Amino acid sequence: MSQPVRPQDRSALQFERVWTREALFVDLEDEQEPIAPALIESVEIRLEVRIASSDEGRRAFVTLRAVLEPPAGTRLFSRLSAAVEGAFTTSDNSPARLSEFSRLQAPVLLLPYLRAVVSSLTAQTRLSTVVIPPLNMVQLISELASRTTRDAAPAESRPTA
């Protein structure tokens, strides 16, 4: 089945471009042995999203960063991190809509690019290729947003444990 995309079907939100912001892999100097794939699957992944805007809110720069850490007590690698950044614009002068899009959808669009950077970075190492698995980005972004809101609350209004 095919369906032509009409001009009225196009969004006012545009994905201008994407680039690699960071790509860092530091292996352990004294290790030469290949690593079992099961250990690679146990690597912890932490994601970070940063958003900056310009042009009076008509352009957003969204950075998606991953830091991968080996399980405690293992000697897989010293450091592995990568980040990609995308530029997004709106043609309908709706900064609020671009802001919401930047928080909720832009990180989802950037994840395949981040996955490609990490895979390329590790493809020729003793680790073999590390692939960021499919992630529930909607849930991760929701949790990140609630954590950011909670952390930004004034100290007197924060719940105590």
PDB file of N, CA, C and O in Angstrom, residues 63-123:
ATOM      1  N   THR A  63      20.044  17.642  22.679  1.00  0.00           N
ATOM      2  CA  THR A  63      21.179  16.734  22.812  1.00  0.00           C
ATOM      3  C   THR A  63      20.722  15.499  23.564  1.00  0.00           C
ATOM      4  O   THR A  63      20.129  15.604  24.636  1.00  0.00           O
ATOM      5  N   LEU A  64      21.005  14.338  22.988  1.00  0.00           N
ATOM      6  CA  LEU A  64      20.737  13.054  23.630  1.00  0.00           C
ATOM      7  C   LEU A  64      22.085  12.397  23.874  1.00  0.00           C
ATOM      8  O   LEU A  64      22.847  12.174  22.934  1.00  0.00           O
ATOM      9  N   ARG A  65      22.383  12.118  25.144  1.00  0.00           N
ATOM     10  CA  ARG A  65      23.686  11.580  25.538  1.00  0.00           C
ATOM     11  C   ARG A  65      23.483  10.263  26.270  1.00  0.00           C
ATOM     12  O   ARG A  65      22.557  10.127  27.069  1.00  0.00           O
ATOM     13  N   ALA A  66      24.358   9.316  25.982  1.00  0.00           N
ATOM     14  CA  ALA A  66      24.346   8.027  26.676  1.00  0.00           C
ATOM     15  C   ALA A  66      25.705   7.805  27.310  1.00  0.00           C
ATOM     16  O   ALA A  66      26.744   8.041  26.690  1.00  0.00           O
ATOM     17  N   VAL A  67      25.677   7.370  28.555  1.00  0.00           N
ATOM     18  CA  VAL A  67      26.884   6.939  29.253  1.00  0.00           C
ATOM     19  C   VAL A  67      26.658   5.472  29.572  1.00  0.00           C
ATOM     20  O   VAL A  67      25.654   5.117  30.194  1.00  0.00           O
ATOM     21  N   LEU A  68      27.566   4.635  29.121  1.00  0.00           N
ATOM     22  CA  LEU A  68      27.461   3.201  29.360  1.00  0.00           C
ATOM     23  C   LEU A  68      28.511   2.803  30.377  1.00  0.00           C
ATOM     24  O   LEU A  68      29.685   3.195  30.250  1.00  0.00           O
ATOM     25  N   GLU A  69      28.090   2.045  31.374  1.00  0.00           N
ATOM     26  CA  GLU A  69      28.999   1.633  32.437  1.00  0.00           C
ATOM     27  C   GLU A  69      28.925   0.127  32.615  1.00  0.00           C
ATOM     28  O   GLU A  69      27.832  -0.445  32.627  1.00  0.00           O
ATOM     29  N   PRO A  70      30.098  -0.497  32.792  1.00  0.00           N
ATOM     30  CA  PRO A  70      30.098  -1.947  33.000  1.00  0.00           C
ATOM     31  C   PRO A  70      29.524  -2.294  34.373  1.00  0.00           C
ATOM     32  O   PRO A  70      29.507  -1.459  35.274  1.00  0.00           O
ATOM     33  N   PRO A  71      29.054  -3.529  34.524  1.00  0.00           N
ATOM     34  CA  PRO A  71      28.548  -3.942  35.840  1.00  0.00           C
ATOM     35  C   PRO A  71      29.654  -3.841  36.894  1.00  0.00           C
ATOM     36  O   PRO A  71      30.837  -3.998  36.584  1.00  0.00           O
ATOM     37  N   ALA A  72      29.258  -3.586  38.114  1.00  0.00           N
ATOM     38  CA  ALA A  72      30.223  -3.474  39.214  1.00  0.00           C
ATOM     39  C   ALA A  72      31.064  -4.739  39.291  1.00  0.00           C
ATOM     40  O   ALA A  72      30.559  -5.856  39.162  1.00  0.00           O
ATOM     41  N   GLY A  73      32.347  -4.556  39.495  1.00  0.00           N
ATOM     42  CA  GLY A  73      33.258  -5.684  39.668  1.00  0.00           C
ATOM     43  C   GLY A  73      33.758  -6.301  38.374  1.00  0.00           C
ATOM     44  O   GLY A  73      34.517  -7.259  38.417  1.00  0.00           O
ATOM     45  N   THR A  74      33.351  -5.764  37.221  1.00  0.00           N
ATOM     46  CA  THR A  74      33.847  -6.294  35.953  1.00  0.00           C
ATOM     47  C   THR A  74      34.832  -5.313  35.341  1.00  0.00           C
ATOM     48  O   THR A  74      34.794  -4.123  35.630  1.00  0.00           O
ATOM     49  N   ARG A  75      35.672  -5.830  34.494  1.00  0.00           N
ATOM     50  CA  ARG A  75      36.675  -5.003  33.822  1.00  0.00           C
ATOM     51  C   ARG A  75      36.433  -5.053  32.318  1.00  0.00           C
ATOM     52  O   ARG A  75      37.198  -5.648  31.576  1.00  0.00           O
ATOM     53  N   LEU A  76      35.355  -4.423  31.883  1.00  0.00           N
ATOM     54  CA  LEU A  76      35.033  -4.428  30.456  1.00  0.00           C
ATOM     55  C   LEU A  76      35.737  -3.299  29.713  1.00  0.00           C
ATOM     56  O   LEU A  76      36.338  -3.501  28.681  1.00  0.00           O
ATOM     57  N   PHE A  77      35.605  -2.095  30.247  1.00  0.00           N
ATOM     58  CA  PHE A  77      36.203  -0.905  29.649  1.00  0.00           C
ATOM     59  C   PHE A  77      36.230   0.175  30.714  1.00  0.00           C
ATOM     60  O   PHE A  77      35.591   0.052  31.758  1.00  0.00           O
ATOM     61  N   SER A  78      36.958   1.239  30.432  1.00  0.00           N
ATOM     62  CA  SER A  78      37.078   2.322  31.397  1.00  0.00           C
ATOM     63  C   SER A  78      35.952   3.344  31.241  1.00  0.00           C
ATOM     64  O   SER A  78      35.349   3.767  32.213  1.00  0.00           O
ATOM     65  N   ARG A  79      35.677   3.732  29.984  1.00  0.00           N
ATOM     66  CA  ARG A  79      34.661   4.771  29.767  1.00  0.00           C
ATOM     67  C   ARG A  79      34.065   4.627  28.365  1.00  0.00           C
ATOM     68  O   ARG A  79      34.783   4.394  27.408  1.00  0.00           O
ATOM     69  N   LEU A  80      32.761   4.781  28.277  1.00  0.00           N
ATOM     70  CA  LEU A  80      32.067   4.733  26.996  1.00  0.00           C
ATOM     71  C   LEU A  80      30.902   5.712  27.061  1.00  0.00           C
ATOM     72  O   LEU A  80      30.004   5.569  27.889  1.00  0.00           O
ATOM     73  N   SER A  81      30.967   6.735  26.228  1.00  0.00           N
ATOM     74  CA  SER A  81      29.874   7.710  26.191  1.00  0.00           C
ATOM     75  C   SER A  81      29.774   8.285  24.783  1.00  0.00           C
ATOM     76  O   SER A  81      30.750   8.320  24.028  1.00  0.00           O
ATOM     77  N   ALA A  82      28.582   8.718  24.450  1.00  0.00           N
ATOM     78  CA  ALA A  82      28.332   9.317  23.137  1.00  0.00           C
ATOM     79  C   ALA A  82      27.154  10.264  23.253  1.00  0.00           C
ATOM     80  O   ALA A  82      26.285  10.096  24.112  1.00  0.00           O
ATOM     81  N   ALA A  83      27.140  11.249  22.365  1.00  0.00           N
ATOM     82  CA  ALA A  83      26.028  12.191  22.333  1.00  0.00           C
ATOM     83  C   ALA A  83      25.800  12.637  20.893  1.00  0.00           C
ATOM     84  O   ALA A  83      26.749  12.796  20.125  1.00  0.00           O
ATOM     85  N   VAL A  84      24.536  12.805  20.568  1.00  0.00           N
ATOM     86  CA  VAL A  84      24.157  13.389  19.285  1.00  0.00           C
ATOM     87  C   VAL A  84      23.299  14.602  19.573  1.00  0.00           C
ATOM     88  O   VAL A  84      22.644  14.684  20.617  1.00  0.00           O
ATOM     89  N   GLU A  85      23.320  15.549  18.637  1.00  0.00           N
ATOM     90  CA  GLU A  85      22.516  16.751  18.800  1.00  0.00           C
ATOM     91  C   GLU A  85      21.745  16.997  17.519  1.00  0.00           C
ATOM     92  O   GLU A  85      22.284  16.849  16.429  1.00  0.00           O
ATOM     93  N   GLY A  86      20.496  17.359  17.667  1.00  0.00           N
ATOM     94  CA  GLY A  86      19.653  17.657  16.524  1.00  0.00           C
ATOM     95  C   GLY A  86      19.131  19.069  16.602  1.00  0.00           C
ATOM     96  O   GLY A  86      18.898  19.594  17.693  1.00  0.00           O
ATOM     97  N   ALA A  87      18.947  19.667  15.423  1.00  0.00           N
ATOM     98  CA  ALA A  87      18.361  21.002  15.336  1.00  0.00           C
ATOM     99  C   ALA A  87      16.950  20.856  14.775  1.00  0.00           C
ATOM    100  O   ALA A  87      16.735  20.204  13.755  1.00  0.00           O
ATOM    101  N   PHE A  88      15.999  21.476  15.461  1.00  0.00           N
ATOM    102  CA  PHE A  88      14.605  21.408  15.089  1.00  0.00           C
ATOM    103  C   PHE A  88      14.061  22.830  15.001  1.00  0.00           C
ATOM    104  O   PHE A  88      14.446  23.688  15.790  1.00  0.00           O
ATOM    105  N   THR A  89      13.183  23.058  14.038  1.00  0.00           N
ATOM    106  CA  THR A  89      12.605  24.391  13.867  1.00  0.00           C
ATOM    107  C   THR A  89      11.095  24.275  13.691  1.00  0.00           C
ATOM    108  O   THR A  89      10.562  23.203  13.443  1.00  0.00           O
ATOM    109  N   THR A  90      10.459  25.438  13.793  1.00  0.00           N
ATOM    110  CA  THR A  90       9.030  25.521  13.523  1.00  0.00           C
ATOM    111  C   THR A  90       8.800  26.683  12.563  1.00  0.00           C
ATOM    112  O   THR A  90       9.432  27.728  12.685  1.00  0.00           O
ATOM    113  N   SER A  91       7.927  26.458  11.620  1.00  0.00           N
ATOM    114  CA  SER A  91       7.631  27.520  10.659  1.00  0.00           C
ATOM    115  C   SER A  91       6.340  28.254  11.001  1.00  0.00           C
ATOM    116  O   SER A  91       5.990  29.225  10.353  1.00  0.00           O
ATOM    117  N   ASP A  92       5.639  27.805  12.029  1.00  0.00           N
ATOM    118  CA  ASP A  92       4.355  28.437  12.354  1.00  0.00           C
ATOM    119  C   ASP A  92       4.425  29.360  13.577  1.00  0.00           C
ATOM    120  O   ASP A  92       3.398  29.718  14.143  1.00  0.00           O
ATOM    121  N   ASN A  93       5.635  29.738  13.960  1.00  0.00           N
ATOM    122  CA  ASN A  93       5.821  30.647  15.101  1.00  0.00           C
ATOM    123  C   ASN A  93       5.111  30.163  16.353  1.00  0.00           C
ATOM    124  O   ASN A  93       4.439  30.933  17.040  1.00  0.00           O
ATOM    125  N   SER A  94       5.276  28.893  16.667  1.00  0.00           N
ATOM    126  CA  SER A  94       4.667  28.316  17.856  1.00  0.00           C
ATOM    127  C   SER A  94       5.753  27.767  18.773  1.00  0.00           C
ATOM    128  O   SER A  94       6.014  26.567  18.792  1.00  0.00           O
ATOM    129  N   PRO A  95       6.415  28.652  19.546  1.00  0.00           N
ATOM    130  CA  PRO A  95       7.470  28.193  20.446  1.00  0.00           C
ATOM    131  C   PRO A  95       6.995  27.160  21.454  1.00  0.00           C
ATOM    132  O   PRO A  95       7.733  26.253  21.808  1.00  0.00           O
ATOM    133  N   ALA A  96       5.754  27.272  21.904  1.00  0.00           N
ATOM    134  CA  ALA A  96       5.242  26.312  22.890  1.00  0.00           C
ATOM    135  C   ALA A  96       5.155  24.917  22.278  1.00  0.00           C
ATOM    136  O   ALA A  96       5.513  23.922  22.918  1.00  0.00           O
ATOM    137  N   ARG A  97       4.702  24.833  21.045  1.00  0.00           N
ATOM    138  CA  ARG A  97       4.606  23.529  20.379  1.00  0.00           C
ATOM    139  C   ARG A  97       5.998  22.949  20.115  1.00  0.00           C
ATOM    140  O   ARG A  97       6.219  21.760  20.306  1.00  0.00           O
ATOM    141  N   LEU A  98       6.952  23.790  19.718  1.00  0.00           N
ATOM    142  CA  LEU A  98       8.316  23.320  19.509  1.00  0.00           C
ATOM    143  C   LEU A  98       8.932  22.870  20.824  1.00  0.00           C
ATOM    144  O   LEU A  98       9.635  21.856  20.874  1.00  0.00           O
ATOM    145  N   SER A  99       8.661  23.575  21.899  1.00  0.00           N
ATOM    146  CA  SER A  99       9.182  23.195  23.211  1.00  0.00           C
ATOM    147  C   SER A  99       8.662  21.820  23.626  1.00  0.00           C
ATOM    148  O   SER A  99       9.423  20.962  24.086  1.00  0.00           O
ATOM    149  N   GLU A 100       7.369  21.601  23.455  1.00  0.00           N
ATOM    150  CA  GLU A 100       6.784  20.298  23.803  1.00  0.00           C
ATOM    151  C   GLU A 100       7.350  19.195  22.917  1.00  0.00           C
ATOM    152  O   GLU A 100       7.702  18.123  23.392  1.00  0.00           O
ATOM    153  N   PHE A 101       7.465  19.467  21.633  1.00  0.00           N
ATOM    154  CA  PHE A 101       8.040  18.504  20.695  1.00  0.00           C
ATOM    155  C   PHE A 101       9.483  18.171  21.093  1.00  0.00           C
ATOM    156  O   PHE A 101       9.892  17.007  21.069  1.00  0.00           O
ATOM    157  N   SER A 102      10.244  19.184  21.478  1.00  0.00           N
ATOM    158  CA  SER A 102      11.653  18.989  21.859  1.00  0.00           C
ATOM    159  C   SER A 102      11.788  18.099  23.084  1.00  0.00           C
ATOM    160  O   SER A 102      12.719  17.314  23.182  1.00  0.00           O
ATOM    161  N   ARG A 103      10.862  18.222  24.014  1.00  0.00           N
ATOM    162  CA  ARG A 103      10.903  17.406  25.232  1.00  0.00           C
ATOM    163  C   ARG A 103      10.437  15.980  24.989  1.00  0.00           C
ATOM    164  O   ARG A 103      10.996  15.043  25.540  1.00  0.00           O
ATOM    165  N   LEU A 104       9.394  15.808  24.155  1.00  0.00           N
ATOM    166  CA  LEU A 104       8.754  14.503  24.050  1.00  0.00           C
ATOM    167  C   LEU A 104       9.155  13.693  22.818  1.00  0.00           C
ATOM    168  O   LEU A 104       9.324  12.474  22.913  1.00  0.00           O
ATOM    169  N   GLN A 105       9.271  14.336  21.665  1.00  0.00           N
ATOM    170  CA  GLN A 105       9.496  13.588  20.430  1.00  0.00           C
ATOM    171  C   GLN A 105      10.931  13.637  19.913  1.00  0.00           C
ATOM    172  O   GLN A 105      11.408  12.656  19.341  1.00  0.00           O
ATOM    173  N   ALA A 106      11.606  14.751  20.092  1.00  0.00           N
ATOM    174  CA  ALA A 106      12.963  14.880  19.549  1.00  0.00           C
ATOM    175  C   ALA A 106      13.910  13.806  20.090  1.00  0.00           C
ATOM    176  O   ALA A 106      14.663  13.213  19.309  1.00  0.00           O
ATOM    177  N   PRO A 107      13.897  13.496  21.398  1.00  0.00           N
ATOM    178  CA  PRO A 107      14.789  12.426  21.872  1.00  0.00           C
ATOM    179  C   PRO A 107      14.501  11.073  21.216  1.00  0.00           C
ATOM    180  O   PRO A 107      15.420  10.298  20.946  1.00  0.00           O
ATOM    181  N   VAL A 108      13.235  10.806  20.918  1.00  0.00           N
ATOM    182  CA  VAL A 108      12.868   9.563  20.233  1.00  0.00           C
ATOM    183  C   VAL A 108      13.473   9.546  18.828  1.00  0.00           C
ATOM    184  O   VAL A 108      14.001   8.526  18.381  1.00  0.00           O
ATOM    185  N   LEU A 109      13.425  10.674  18.146  1.00  0.00           N
ATOM    186  CA  LEU A 109      14.004  10.763  16.800  1.00  0.00           C
ATOM    187  C   LEU A 109      15.524  10.648  16.819  1.00  0.00           C
ATOM    188  O   LEU A 109      16.132  10.141  15.869  1.00  0.00           O
ATOM    189  N   LEU A 110      16.146  11.096  17.889  1.00  0.00           N
ATOM    190  CA  LEU A 110      17.613  11.082  17.970  1.00  0.00           C
ATOM    191  C   LEU A 110      18.183   9.737  18.402  1.00  0.00           C
ATOM    192  O   LEU A 110      19.362   9.464  18.159  1.00  0.00           O
ATOM    193  N   LEU A 111      17.385   8.887  19.025  1.00  0.00           N
ATOM    194  CA  LEU A 111      17.897   7.606  19.538  1.00  0.00           C
ATOM    195  C   LEU A 111      18.560   6.742  18.467  1.00  0.00           C
ATOM    196  O   LEU A 111      19.645   6.213  18.711  1.00  0.00           O
ATOM    197  N   PRO A 112      18.009   6.561  17.274  1.00  0.00           N
ATOM    198  CA  PRO A 112      18.718   5.743  16.272  1.00  0.00           C
ATOM    199  C   PRO A 112      20.089   6.297  15.897  1.00  0.00           C
ATOM    200  O   PRO A 112      21.027   5.537  15.640  1.00  0.00           O
ATOM    201  N   TYR A 113      20.232   7.609  15.890  1.00  0.00           N
ATOM    202  CA  TYR A 113      21.530   8.215  15.586  1.00  0.00           C
ATOM    203  C   TYR A 113      22.524   7.934  16.714  1.00  0.00           C
ATOM    204  O   TYR A 113      23.694   7.637  16.464  1.00  0.00           O
ATOM    205  N   LEU A 114      22.054   8.028  17.952  1.00  0.00           N
ATOM    206  CA  LEU A 114      22.905   7.724  19.102  1.00  0.00           C
ATOM    207  C   LEU A 114      23.316   6.253  19.076  1.00  0.00           C
ATOM    208  O   LEU A 114      24.475   5.917  19.319  1.00  0.00           O
ATOM    209  N   ARG A 115      22.363   5.380  18.779  1.00  0.00           N
ATOM    210  CA  ARG A 115      22.640   3.946  18.683  1.00  0.00           C
ATOM    211  C   ARG A 115      23.730   3.690  17.629  1.00  0.00           C
ATOM    212  O   ARG A 115      24.649   2.909  17.845  1.00  0.00           O
ATOM    213  N   ALA A 116      23.648   4.371  16.488  1.00  0.00           N
ATOM    214  CA  ALA A 116      24.631   4.199  15.416  1.00  0.00           C
ATOM    215  C   ALA A 116      26.019   4.672  15.852  1.00  0.00           C
ATOM    216  O   ALA A 116      27.037   4.031  15.532  1.00  0.00           O
ATOM    217  N   VAL A 117      26.093   5.775  16.591  1.00  0.00           N
ATOM    218  CA  VAL A 117      27.391   6.283  17.062  1.00  0.00           C
ATOM    219  C   VAL A 117      28.036   5.280  18.017  1.00  0.00           C
ATOM    220  O   VAL A 117      29.218   4.951  17.888  1.00  0.00           O
ATOM    221  N   VAL A 118      27.266   4.768  18.977  1.00  0.00           N
ATOM    222  CA  VAL A 118      27.812   3.802  19.939  1.00  0.00           C
ATOM    223  C   VAL A 118      28.248   2.531  19.216  1.00  0.00           C
ATOM    224  O   VAL A 118      29.336   1.995  19.474  1.00  0.00           O
ATOM    225  N   SER A 119      27.448   2.055  18.295  1.00  0.00           N
ATOM    226  CA  SER A 119      27.804   0.836  17.550  1.00  0.00           C
ATOM    227  C   SER A 119      29.067   1.046  16.727  1.00  0.00           C
ATOM    228  O   SER A 119      29.956   0.189  16.714  1.00  0.00           O
ATOM    229  N   SER A 120      29.155   2.169  16.036  1.00  0.00           N
ATOM    230  CA  SER A 120      30.350   2.460  15.235  1.00  0.00           C
ATOM    231  C   SER A 120      31.591   2.604  16.104  1.00  0.00           C
ATOM    232  O   SER A 120      32.675   2.151  15.746  1.00  0.00           O
ATOM    233  N   LEU A 121      31.420   3.234  17.253  1.00  0.00           N
ATOM    234  CA  LEU A 121      32.532   3.476  18.166  1.00  0.00           C
ATOM    235  C   LEU A 121      33.121   2.179  18.704  1.00  0.00           C
ATOM    236  O   LEU A 121      34.320   2.073  18.915  1.00  0.00           O
ATOM    237  N   THR A 122      32.275   1.180  18.903  1.00  0.00           N
ATOM    238  CA  THR A 122      32.730  -0.068  19.524  1.00  0.00           C
ATOM    239  C   THR A 122      32.920  -1.218  18.541  1.00  0.00           C
ATOM    240  O   THR A 122      33.398  -2.281  18.923  1.00  0.00           O
ATOM    241  N   ALA A 123      32.570  -1.029  17.292  1.00  0.00           N
ATOM    242  CA  ALA A 123      32.584  -2.126  16.319  1.00  0.00           C
ATOM    243  C   ALA A 123      33.961  -2.770  16.144  1.00  0.00           C
ATOM    244  O   ALA A 123      34.039  -3.971  15.893  1.00  0.00           O
TER     245      ALA A 123
END
